[in-house]
mmCIF file of C-alpha atoms in Angstrom:
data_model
loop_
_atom_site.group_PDB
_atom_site.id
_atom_site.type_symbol
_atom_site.label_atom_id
_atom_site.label_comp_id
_atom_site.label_asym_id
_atom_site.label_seq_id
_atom_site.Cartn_x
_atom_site.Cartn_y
_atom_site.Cartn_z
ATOM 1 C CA UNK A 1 -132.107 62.191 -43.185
ATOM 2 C CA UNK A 2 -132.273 58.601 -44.782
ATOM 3 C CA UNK A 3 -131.425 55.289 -43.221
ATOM 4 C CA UNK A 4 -128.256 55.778 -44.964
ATOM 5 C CA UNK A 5 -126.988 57.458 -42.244
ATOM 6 C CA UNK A 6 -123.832 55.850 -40.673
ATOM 7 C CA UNK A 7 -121.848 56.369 -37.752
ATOM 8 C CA UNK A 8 -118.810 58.067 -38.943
ATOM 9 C CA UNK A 9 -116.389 58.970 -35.847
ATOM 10 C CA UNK A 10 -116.485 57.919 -32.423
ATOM 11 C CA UNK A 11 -114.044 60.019 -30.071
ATOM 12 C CA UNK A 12 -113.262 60.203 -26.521
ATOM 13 C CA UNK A 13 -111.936 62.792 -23.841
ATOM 14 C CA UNK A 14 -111.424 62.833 -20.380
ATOM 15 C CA UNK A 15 -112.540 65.412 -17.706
ATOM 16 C CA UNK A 16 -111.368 65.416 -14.262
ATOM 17 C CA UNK A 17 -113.393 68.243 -11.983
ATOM 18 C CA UNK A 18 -112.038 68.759 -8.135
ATOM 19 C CA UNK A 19 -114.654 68.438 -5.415
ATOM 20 C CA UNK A 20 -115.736 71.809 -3.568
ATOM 21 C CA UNK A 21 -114.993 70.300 -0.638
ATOM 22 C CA UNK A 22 -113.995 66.869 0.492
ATOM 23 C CA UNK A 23 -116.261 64.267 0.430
ATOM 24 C CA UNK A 24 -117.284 60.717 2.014
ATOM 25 C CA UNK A 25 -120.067 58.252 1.975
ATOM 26 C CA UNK A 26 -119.880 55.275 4.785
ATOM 27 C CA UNK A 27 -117.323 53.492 2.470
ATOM 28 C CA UNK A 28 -115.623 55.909 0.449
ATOM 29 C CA UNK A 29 -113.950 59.148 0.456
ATOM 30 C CA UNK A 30 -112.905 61.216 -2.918
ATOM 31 C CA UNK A 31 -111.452 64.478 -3.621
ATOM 32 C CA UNK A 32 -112.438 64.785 -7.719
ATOM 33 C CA UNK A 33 -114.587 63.374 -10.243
ATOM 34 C CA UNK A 34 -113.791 61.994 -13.483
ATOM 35 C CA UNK A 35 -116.288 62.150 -16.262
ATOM 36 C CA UNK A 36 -115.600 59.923 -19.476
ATOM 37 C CA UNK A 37 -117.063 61.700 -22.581
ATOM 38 C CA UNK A 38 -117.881 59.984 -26.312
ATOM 39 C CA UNK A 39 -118.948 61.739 -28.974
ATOM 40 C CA UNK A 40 -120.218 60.091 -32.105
ATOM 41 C CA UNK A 41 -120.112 61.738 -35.074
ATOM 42 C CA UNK A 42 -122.854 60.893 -38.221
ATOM 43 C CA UNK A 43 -123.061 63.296 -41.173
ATOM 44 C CA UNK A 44 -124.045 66.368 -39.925
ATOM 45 C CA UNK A 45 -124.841 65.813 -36.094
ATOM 46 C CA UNK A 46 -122.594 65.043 -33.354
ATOM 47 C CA UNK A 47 -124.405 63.007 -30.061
ATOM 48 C CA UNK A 48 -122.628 63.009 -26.887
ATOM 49 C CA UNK A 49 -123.126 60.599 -23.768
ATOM 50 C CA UNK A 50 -121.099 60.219 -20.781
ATOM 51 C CA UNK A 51 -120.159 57.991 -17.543
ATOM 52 C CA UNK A 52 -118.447 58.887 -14.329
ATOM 53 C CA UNK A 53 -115.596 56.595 -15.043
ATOM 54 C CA UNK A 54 -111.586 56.607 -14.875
ATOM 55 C CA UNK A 55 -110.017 57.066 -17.069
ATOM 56 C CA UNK A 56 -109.715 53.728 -18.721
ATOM 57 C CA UNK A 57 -113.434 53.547 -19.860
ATOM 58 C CA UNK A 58 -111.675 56.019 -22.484
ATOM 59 C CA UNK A 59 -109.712 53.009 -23.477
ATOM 60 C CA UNK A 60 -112.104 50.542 -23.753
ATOM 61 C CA UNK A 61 -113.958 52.875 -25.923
ATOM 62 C CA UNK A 62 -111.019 53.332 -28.064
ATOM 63 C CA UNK A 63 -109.890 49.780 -28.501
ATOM 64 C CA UNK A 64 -112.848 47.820 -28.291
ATOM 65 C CA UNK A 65 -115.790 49.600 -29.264
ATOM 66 C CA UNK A 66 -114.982 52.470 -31.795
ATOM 67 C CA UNK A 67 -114.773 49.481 -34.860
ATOM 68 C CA UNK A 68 -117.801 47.930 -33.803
ATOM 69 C CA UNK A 69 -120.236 50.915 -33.990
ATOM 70 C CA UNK A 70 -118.181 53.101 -36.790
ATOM 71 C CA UNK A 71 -119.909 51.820 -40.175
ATOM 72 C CA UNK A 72 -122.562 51.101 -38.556
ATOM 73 C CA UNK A 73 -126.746 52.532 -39.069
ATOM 74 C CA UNK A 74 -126.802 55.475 -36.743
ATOM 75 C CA UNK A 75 -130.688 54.760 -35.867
ATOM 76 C CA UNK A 76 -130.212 51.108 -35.286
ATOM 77 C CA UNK A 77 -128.734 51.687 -31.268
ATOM 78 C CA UNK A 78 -129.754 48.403 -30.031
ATOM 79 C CA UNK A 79 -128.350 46.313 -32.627
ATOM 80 C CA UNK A 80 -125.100 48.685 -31.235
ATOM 81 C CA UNK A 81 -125.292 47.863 -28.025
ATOM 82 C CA UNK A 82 -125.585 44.145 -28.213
ATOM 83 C CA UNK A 83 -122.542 44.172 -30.811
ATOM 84 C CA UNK A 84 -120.404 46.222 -27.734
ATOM 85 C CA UNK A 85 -121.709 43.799 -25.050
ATOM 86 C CA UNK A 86 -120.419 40.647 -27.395
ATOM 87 C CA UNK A 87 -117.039 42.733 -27.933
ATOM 88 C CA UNK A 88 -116.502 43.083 -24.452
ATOM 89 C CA UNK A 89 -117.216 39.700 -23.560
ATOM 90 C CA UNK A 90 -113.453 38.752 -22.826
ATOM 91 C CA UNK A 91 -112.616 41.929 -20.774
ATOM 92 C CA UNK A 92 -115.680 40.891 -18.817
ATOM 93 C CA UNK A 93 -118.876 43.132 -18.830
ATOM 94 C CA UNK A 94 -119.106 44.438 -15.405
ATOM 95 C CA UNK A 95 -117.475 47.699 -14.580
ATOM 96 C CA UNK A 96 -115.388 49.609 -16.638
ATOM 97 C CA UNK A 97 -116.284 47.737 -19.614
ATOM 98 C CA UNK A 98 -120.076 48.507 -18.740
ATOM 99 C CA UNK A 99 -119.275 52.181 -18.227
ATOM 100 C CA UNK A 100 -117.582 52.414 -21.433
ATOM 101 C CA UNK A 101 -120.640 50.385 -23.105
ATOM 102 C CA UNK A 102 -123.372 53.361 -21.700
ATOM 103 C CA UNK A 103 -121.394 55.995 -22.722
ATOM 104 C CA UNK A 104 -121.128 55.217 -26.230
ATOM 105 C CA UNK A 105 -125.155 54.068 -26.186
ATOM 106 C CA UNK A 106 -125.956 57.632 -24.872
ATOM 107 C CA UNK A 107 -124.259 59.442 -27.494
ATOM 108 C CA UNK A 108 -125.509 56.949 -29.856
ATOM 109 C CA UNK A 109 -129.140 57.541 -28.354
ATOM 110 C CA UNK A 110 -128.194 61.390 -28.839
ATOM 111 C CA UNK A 111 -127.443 61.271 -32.697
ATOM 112 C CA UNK A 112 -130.515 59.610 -33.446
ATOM 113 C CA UNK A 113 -132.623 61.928 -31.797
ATOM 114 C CA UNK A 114 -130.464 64.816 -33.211
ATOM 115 C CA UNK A 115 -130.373 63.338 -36.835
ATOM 116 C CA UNK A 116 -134.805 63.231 -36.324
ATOM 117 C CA UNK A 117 -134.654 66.901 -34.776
ATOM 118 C CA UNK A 118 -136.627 65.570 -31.556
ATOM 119 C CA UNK A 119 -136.217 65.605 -28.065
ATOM 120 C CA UNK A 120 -134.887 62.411 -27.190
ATOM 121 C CA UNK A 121 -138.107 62.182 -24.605
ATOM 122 C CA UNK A 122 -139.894 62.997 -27.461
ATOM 123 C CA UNK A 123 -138.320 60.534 -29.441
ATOM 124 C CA UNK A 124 -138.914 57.752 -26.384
ATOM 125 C CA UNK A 125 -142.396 59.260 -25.591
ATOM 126 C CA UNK A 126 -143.055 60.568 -22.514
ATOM 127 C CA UNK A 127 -144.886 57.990 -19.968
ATOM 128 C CA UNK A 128 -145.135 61.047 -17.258
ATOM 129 C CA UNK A 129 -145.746 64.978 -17.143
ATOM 130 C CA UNK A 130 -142.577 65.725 -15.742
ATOM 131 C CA UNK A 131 -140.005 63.812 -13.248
ATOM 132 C CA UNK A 132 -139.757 63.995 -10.101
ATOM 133 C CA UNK A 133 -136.581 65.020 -8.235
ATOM 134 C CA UNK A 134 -134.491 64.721 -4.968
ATOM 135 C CA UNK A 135 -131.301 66.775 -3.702
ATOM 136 C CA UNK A 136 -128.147 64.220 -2.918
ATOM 137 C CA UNK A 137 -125.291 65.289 -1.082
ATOM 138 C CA UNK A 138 -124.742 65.432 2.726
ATOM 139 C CA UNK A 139 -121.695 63.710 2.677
ATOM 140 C CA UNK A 140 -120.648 62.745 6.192
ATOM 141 C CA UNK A 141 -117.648 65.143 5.704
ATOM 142 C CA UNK A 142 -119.507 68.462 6.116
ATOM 143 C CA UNK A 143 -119.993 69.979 9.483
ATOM 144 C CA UNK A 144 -123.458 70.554 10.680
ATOM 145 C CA UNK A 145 -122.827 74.206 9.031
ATOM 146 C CA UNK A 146 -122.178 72.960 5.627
ATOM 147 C CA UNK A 147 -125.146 70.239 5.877
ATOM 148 C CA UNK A 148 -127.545 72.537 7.006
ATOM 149 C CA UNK A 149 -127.004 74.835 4.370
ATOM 150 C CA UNK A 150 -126.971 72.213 1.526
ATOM 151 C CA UNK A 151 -130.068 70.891 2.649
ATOM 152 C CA UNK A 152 -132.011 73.929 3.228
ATOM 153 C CA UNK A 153 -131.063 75.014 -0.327
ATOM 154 C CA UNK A 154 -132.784 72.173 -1.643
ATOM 155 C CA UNK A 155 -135.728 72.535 0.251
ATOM 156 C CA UNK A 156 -136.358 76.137 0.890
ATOM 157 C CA UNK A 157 -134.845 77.752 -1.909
ATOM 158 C CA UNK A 158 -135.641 75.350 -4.908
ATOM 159 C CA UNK A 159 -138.698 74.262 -3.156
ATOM 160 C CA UNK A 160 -137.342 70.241 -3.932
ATOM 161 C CA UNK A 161 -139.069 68.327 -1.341
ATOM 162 C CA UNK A 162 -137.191 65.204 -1.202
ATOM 163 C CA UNK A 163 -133.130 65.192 -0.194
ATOM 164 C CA UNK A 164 -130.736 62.772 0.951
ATOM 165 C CA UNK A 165 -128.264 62.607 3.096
ATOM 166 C CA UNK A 166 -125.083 60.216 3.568
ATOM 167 C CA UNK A 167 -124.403 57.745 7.048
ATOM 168 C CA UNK A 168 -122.637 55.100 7.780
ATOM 169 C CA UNK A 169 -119.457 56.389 8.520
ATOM 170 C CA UNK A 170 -116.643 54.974 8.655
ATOM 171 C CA UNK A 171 -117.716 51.780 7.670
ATOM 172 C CA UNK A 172 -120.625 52.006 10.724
ATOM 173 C CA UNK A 173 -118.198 52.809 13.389
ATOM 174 C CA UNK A 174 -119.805 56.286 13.930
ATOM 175 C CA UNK A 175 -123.122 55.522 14.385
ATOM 176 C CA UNK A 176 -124.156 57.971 17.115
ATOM 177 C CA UNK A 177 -123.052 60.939 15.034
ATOM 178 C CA UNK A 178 -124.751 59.128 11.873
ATOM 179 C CA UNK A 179 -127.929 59.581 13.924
ATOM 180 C CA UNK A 180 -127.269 63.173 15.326
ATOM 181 C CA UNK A 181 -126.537 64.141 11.582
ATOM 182 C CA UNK A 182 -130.123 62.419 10.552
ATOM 183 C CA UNK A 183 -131.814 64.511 13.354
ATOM 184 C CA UNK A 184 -130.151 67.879 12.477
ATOM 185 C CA UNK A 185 -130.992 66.615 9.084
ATOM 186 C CA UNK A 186 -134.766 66.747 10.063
ATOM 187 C CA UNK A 187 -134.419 70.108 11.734
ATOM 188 C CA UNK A 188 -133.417 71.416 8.587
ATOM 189 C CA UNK A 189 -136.010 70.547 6.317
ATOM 190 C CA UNK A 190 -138.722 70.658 8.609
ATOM 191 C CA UNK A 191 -141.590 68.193 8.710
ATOM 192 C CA UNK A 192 -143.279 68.406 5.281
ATOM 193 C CA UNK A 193 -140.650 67.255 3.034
ATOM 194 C CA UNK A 194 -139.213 63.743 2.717
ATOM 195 C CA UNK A 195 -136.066 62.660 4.054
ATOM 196 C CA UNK A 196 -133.817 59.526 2.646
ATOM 197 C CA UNK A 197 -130.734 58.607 3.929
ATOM 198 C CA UNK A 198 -127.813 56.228 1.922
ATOM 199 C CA UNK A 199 -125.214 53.931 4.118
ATOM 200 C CA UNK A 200 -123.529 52.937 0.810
ATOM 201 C CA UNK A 201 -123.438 49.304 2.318
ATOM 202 C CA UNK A 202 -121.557 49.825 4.891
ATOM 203 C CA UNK A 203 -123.591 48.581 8.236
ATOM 204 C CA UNK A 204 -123.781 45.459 9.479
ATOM 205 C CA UNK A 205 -127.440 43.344 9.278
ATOM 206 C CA UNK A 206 -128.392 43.631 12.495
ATOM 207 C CA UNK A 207 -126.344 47.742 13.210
ATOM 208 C CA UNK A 208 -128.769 48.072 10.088
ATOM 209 C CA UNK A 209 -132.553 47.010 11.492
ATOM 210 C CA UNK A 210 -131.244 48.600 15.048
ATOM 211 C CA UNK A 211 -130.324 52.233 12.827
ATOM 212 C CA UNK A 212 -133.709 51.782 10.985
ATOM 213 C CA UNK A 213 -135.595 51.688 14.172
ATOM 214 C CA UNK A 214 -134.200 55.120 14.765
ATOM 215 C CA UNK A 215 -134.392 56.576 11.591
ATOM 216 C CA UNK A 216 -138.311 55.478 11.518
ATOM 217 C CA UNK A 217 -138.734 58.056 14.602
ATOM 218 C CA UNK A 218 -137.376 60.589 12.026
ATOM 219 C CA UNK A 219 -139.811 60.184 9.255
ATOM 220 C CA UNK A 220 -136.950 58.494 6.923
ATOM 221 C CA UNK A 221 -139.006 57.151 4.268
ATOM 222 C CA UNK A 222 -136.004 55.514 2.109
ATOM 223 C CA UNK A 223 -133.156 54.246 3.074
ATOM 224 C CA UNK A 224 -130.715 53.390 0.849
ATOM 225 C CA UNK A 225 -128.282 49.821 0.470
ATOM 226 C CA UNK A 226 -128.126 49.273 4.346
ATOM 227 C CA UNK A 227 -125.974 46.446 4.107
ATOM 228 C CA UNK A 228 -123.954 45.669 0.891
ATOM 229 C CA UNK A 229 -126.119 45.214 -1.946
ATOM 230 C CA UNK A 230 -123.992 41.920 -3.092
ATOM 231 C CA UNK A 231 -125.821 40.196 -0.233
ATOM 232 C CA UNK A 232 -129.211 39.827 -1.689
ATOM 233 C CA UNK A 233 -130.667 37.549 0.796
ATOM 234 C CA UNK A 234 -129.848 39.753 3.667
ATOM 235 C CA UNK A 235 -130.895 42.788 2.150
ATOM 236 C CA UNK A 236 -134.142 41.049 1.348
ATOM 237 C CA UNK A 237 -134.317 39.997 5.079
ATOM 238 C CA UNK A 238 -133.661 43.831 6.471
ATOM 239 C CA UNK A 239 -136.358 45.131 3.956
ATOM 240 C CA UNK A 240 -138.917 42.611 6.001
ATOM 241 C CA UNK A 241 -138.332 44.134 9.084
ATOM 242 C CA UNK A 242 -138.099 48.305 8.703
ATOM 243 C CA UNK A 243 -140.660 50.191 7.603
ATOM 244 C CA UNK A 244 -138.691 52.562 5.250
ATOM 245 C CA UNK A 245 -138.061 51.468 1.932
ATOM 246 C CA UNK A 246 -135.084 49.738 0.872
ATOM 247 C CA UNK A 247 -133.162 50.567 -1.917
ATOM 248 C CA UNK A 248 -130.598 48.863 -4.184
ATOM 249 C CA UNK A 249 -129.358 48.842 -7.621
ATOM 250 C CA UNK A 250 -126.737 51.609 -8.554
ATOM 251 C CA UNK A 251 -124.052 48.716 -8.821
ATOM 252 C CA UNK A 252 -126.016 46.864 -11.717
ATOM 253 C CA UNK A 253 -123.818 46.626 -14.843
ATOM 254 C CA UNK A 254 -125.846 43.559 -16.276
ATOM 255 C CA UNK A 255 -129.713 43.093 -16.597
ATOM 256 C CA UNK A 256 -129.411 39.882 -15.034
ATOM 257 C CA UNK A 257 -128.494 41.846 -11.845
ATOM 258 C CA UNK A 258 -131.453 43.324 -11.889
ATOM 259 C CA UNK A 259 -133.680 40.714 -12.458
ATOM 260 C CA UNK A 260 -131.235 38.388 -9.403
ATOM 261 C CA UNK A 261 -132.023 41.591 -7.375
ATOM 262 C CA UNK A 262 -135.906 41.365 -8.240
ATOM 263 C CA UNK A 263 -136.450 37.689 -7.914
ATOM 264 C CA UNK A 264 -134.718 38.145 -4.366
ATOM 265 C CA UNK A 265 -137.399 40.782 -2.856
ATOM 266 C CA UNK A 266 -134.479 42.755 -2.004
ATOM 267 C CA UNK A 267 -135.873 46.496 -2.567
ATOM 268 C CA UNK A 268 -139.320 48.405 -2.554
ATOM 269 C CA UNK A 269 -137.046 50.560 -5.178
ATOM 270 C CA UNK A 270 -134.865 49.356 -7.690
ATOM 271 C CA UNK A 271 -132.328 51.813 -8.555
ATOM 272 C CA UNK A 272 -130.915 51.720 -11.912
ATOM 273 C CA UNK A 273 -127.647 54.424 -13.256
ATOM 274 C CA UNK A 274 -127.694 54.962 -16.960
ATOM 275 C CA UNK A 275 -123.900 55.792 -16.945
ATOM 276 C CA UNK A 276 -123.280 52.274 -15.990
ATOM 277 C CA UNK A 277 -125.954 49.565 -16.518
ATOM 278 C CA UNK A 278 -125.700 49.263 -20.501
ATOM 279 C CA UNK A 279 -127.008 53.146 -21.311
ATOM 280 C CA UNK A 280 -130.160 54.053 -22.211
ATOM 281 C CA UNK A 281 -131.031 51.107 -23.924
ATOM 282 C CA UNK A 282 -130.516 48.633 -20.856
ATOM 283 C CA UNK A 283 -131.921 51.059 -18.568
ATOM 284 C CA UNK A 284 -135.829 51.033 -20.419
ATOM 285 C CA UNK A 285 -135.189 47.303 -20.225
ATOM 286 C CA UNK A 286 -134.431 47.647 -16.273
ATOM 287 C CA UNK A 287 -137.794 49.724 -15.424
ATOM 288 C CA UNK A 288 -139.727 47.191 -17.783
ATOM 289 C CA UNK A 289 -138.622 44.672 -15.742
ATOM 290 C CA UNK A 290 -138.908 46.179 -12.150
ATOM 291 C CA UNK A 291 -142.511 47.279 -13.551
ATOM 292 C CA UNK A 292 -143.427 43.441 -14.211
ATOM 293 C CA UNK A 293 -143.195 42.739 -10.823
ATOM 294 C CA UNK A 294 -145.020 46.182 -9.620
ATOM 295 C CA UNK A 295 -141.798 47.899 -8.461
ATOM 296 C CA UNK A 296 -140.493 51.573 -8.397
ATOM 297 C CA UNK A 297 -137.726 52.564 -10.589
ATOM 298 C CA UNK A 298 -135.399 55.724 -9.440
ATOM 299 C CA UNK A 299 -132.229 56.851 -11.532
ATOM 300 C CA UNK A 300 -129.412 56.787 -9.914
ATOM 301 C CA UNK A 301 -127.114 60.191 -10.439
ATOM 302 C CA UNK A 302 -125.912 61.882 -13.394
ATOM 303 C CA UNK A 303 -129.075 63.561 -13.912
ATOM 304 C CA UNK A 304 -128.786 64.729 -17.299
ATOM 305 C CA UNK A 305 -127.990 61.660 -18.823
ATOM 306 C CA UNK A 306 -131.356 60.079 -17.062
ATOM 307 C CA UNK A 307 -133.842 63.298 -17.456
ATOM 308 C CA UNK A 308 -135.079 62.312 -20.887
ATOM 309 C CA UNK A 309 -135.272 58.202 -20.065
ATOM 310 C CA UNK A 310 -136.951 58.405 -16.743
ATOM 311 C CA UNK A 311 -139.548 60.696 -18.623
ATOM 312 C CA UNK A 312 -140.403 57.352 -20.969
ATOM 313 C CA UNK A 313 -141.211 54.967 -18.163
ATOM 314 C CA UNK A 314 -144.402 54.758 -15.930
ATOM 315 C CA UNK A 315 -142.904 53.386 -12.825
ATOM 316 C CA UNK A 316 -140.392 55.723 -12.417
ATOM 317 C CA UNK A 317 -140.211 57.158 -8.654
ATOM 318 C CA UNK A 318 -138.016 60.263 -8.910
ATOM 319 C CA UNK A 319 -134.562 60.969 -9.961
ATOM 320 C CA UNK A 320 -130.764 61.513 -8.156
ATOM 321 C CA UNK A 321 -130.022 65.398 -8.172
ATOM 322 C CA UNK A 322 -126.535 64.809 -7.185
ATOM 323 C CA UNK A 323 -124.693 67.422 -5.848
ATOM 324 C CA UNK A 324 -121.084 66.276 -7.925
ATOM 325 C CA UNK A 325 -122.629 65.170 -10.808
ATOM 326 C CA UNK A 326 -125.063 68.638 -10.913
ATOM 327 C CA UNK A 327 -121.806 70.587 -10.469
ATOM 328 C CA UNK A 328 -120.084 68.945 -12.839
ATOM 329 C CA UNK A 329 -122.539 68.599 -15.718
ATOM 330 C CA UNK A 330 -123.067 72.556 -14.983
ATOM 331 C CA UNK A 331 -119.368 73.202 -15.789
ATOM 332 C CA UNK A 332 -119.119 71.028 -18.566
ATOM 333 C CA UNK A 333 -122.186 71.931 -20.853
ATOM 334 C CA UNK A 334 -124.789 74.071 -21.602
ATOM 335 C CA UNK A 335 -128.346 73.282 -21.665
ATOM 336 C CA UNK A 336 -128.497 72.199 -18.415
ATOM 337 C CA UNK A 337 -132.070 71.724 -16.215
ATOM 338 C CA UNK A 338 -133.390 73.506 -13.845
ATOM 339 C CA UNK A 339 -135.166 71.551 -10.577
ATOM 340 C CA UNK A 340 -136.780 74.525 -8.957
ATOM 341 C CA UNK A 341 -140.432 73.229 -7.462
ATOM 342 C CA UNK A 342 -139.101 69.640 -7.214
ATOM 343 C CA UNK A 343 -139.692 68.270 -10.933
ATOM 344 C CA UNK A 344 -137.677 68.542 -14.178
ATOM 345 C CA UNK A 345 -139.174 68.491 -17.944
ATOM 346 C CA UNK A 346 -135.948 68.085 -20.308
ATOM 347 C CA UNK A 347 -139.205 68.176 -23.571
ATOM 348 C CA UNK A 348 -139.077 71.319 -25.875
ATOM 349 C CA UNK A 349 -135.392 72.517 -25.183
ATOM 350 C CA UNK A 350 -133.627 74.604 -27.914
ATOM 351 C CA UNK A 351 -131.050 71.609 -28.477
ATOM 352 C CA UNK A 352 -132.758 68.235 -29.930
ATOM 353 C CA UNK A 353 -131.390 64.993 -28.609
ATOM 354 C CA UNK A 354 -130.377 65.120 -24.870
ATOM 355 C CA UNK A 355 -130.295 69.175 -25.083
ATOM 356 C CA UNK A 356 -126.844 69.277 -24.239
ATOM 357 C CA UNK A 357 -123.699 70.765 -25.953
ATOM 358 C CA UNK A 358 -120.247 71.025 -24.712
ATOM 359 C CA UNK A 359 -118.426 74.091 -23.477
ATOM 360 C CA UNK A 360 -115.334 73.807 -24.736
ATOM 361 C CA UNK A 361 -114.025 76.572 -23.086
ATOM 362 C CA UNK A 362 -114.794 75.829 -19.382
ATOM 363 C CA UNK A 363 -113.904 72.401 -20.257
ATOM 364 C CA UNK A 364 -110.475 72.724 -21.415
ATOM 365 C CA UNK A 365 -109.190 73.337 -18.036
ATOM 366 C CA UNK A 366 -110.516 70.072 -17.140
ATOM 367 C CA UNK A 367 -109.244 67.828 -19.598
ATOM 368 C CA UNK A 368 -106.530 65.208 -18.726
ATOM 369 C CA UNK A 369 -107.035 62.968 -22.017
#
């Protein structure tokens, strides 16, 4: 290829997948998934990226962002994703609009590794030998049946020796069976492999440094936005009195919100998603900056989107295996990883870029837009 080589096409499409079962964190309860694909098109590669999104991330794309990237260098991506930031400016950045913006950077991110026949990790450079996973799921809508199972998969049968389970239910109001589930939770997995625990914000301060106490008898080593993460201050406050690690960060859709969350000594982990901070391109800026100030990075979900990023930085902790997002991303493509022994290495796949290619034909039936 030459430098020549312009982005020709960008196209969307929209995939809803049904859960295989319902599912609930401590704020939330959902029944489906939607995944927001774009696909840019440059002489003779396609790249594809993706965000878990509604549908209107589609739209954005469409409207706001196609004419700012189409014409465009195809291995100049961060020139592209300051151009969509600016064009978003008057939707307002946060959110959808952010979504929208890491789509289109990952499939961006995609043709130029494609277009250089590399790995994309290869094309980053790896900072690491491999990365490090954990098994998400047990939502606090399974039985103990459903949980145990789940979790013992992880653990016994893929050998992953971190997993994560859900509390918080019902906004905190069920915090004796949040506890029961956290102790059935450690009878599962036994005593050698780590166990986290996510309350998706939805305890009070003081519920929170009372469930921590707890949770410490349990051997939780990470526990995950205890109280809202848009109250920095407190979070930084419970973080000074439990001993498991506090985590924060899947909300960021700015790099100032990392760097507020940072300054505030609100996590031993900052948690970054790729889908939804600004793509690839803001997520490397992220780690760089959680690494100035000698702090963890972890990617949040979507694990294929992160494998090949989290292999570039040195402060990365592990990565979200994500029980929807591993489903879907399984239906939806080939060339997907495989997490047995704990650890992922997305370097030296048959595909270049991020390895993956849509199946169009298990897709279809997904398709709304």
């Amino acid at each position: 290829m030459t430098r020549k080589e312009t982005v020709e096409r960008l196209e969307t499409a929209v995939y809803t997948v049904p859960t295989d079962a319902p599912e609930a964190d401590g704020t939330l309860s959902w029944d489906s998934t939607t995944l927001v694909l774009a696909t840019v098109r440059c002489g003779p590669v396609t790249g594809i990226g993706y965000t878990y999104a509604p549908a209107a991330a589609a739209r954005v794309i469409d409207d706001l962002l196609a004419d700012v990237v189409v014409g465009r260098p195809a291995l100049d991506v961060p020139g592209m994703n300051e151009a969509m930031q600016r064009a978003v400016r008057n939707v307002g950045l946060p959110g959808v609009a952010a979504q929208a913006v890491s789509a289109v950077d990952i499939a961006l991110w995609d043709c130029k590794a494609r277009l250089l026949d590399l790995s994309l990790a290869d094309l980053l450079g790896a900072a690491r030998e491999d990365v490090p996973v954990y098994g998400s799921g047990g939502f606090t809508t399974y039985d103990a049946e459903r949980q145990d199972r789940q979790l013992r998969g992880w653990a016994q049968e893929q050998g992953i020796p971190r997993v994560k389970i859900k509390i918080g239910e019902s906004w905190g109001r069920c915090e004796e069976r949040d506890l029961r589930r956290v102790a059935a939770a450690r009878a599962s997995i036994g005593d050698t492999t780590e166990l986290f625990v996510d309350a998706n914000g939805a305890y009070g301060a003081k519920q929170a440094v009372r469930v921590a106490a707890v949770l410490a008898d349990e051997g939780v080593t990470w526990f995950e936005e205890p109280v809202s993460s848009d109250h920095l201050t407190t979070l930084a406050r419970i973080r000074d009195r439990v001993t498991a690690d506090v985590t924060a960060g899947e909300y960021g859709y700015t790099l100032p919100y990392f760097e507020h969350m940072l300054a505030a000594g609100a996590v031993d982990c900052l948690q970054a998603d790729v889908t939804r901070c600004g793509g690839i391109t803001v997520w490397l800026r992220a780690a760089a900056l959680a690494q100035a100030r000698g702090v963890d990075i972890s990617g949040h979900c979507a694990p294929h989107a992160h494998a090949h990023v989290a292999m570039a930085v040195p402060n990365l902790r592990h990565l979200e295996w994500f029980h929807d997002h591993v489903r879907i991303e399984r239906l939806l493509f080939d060339g997907v990883l495989d997490p047995v022994g704990g650890s992922i290495d997305p370097r030296g796949r048959t595909a270049p870029g991020l390895g993956l290619t849509l199946n169009n034909e298990r897709a279809q039936r997904y398709r709304v837009s």
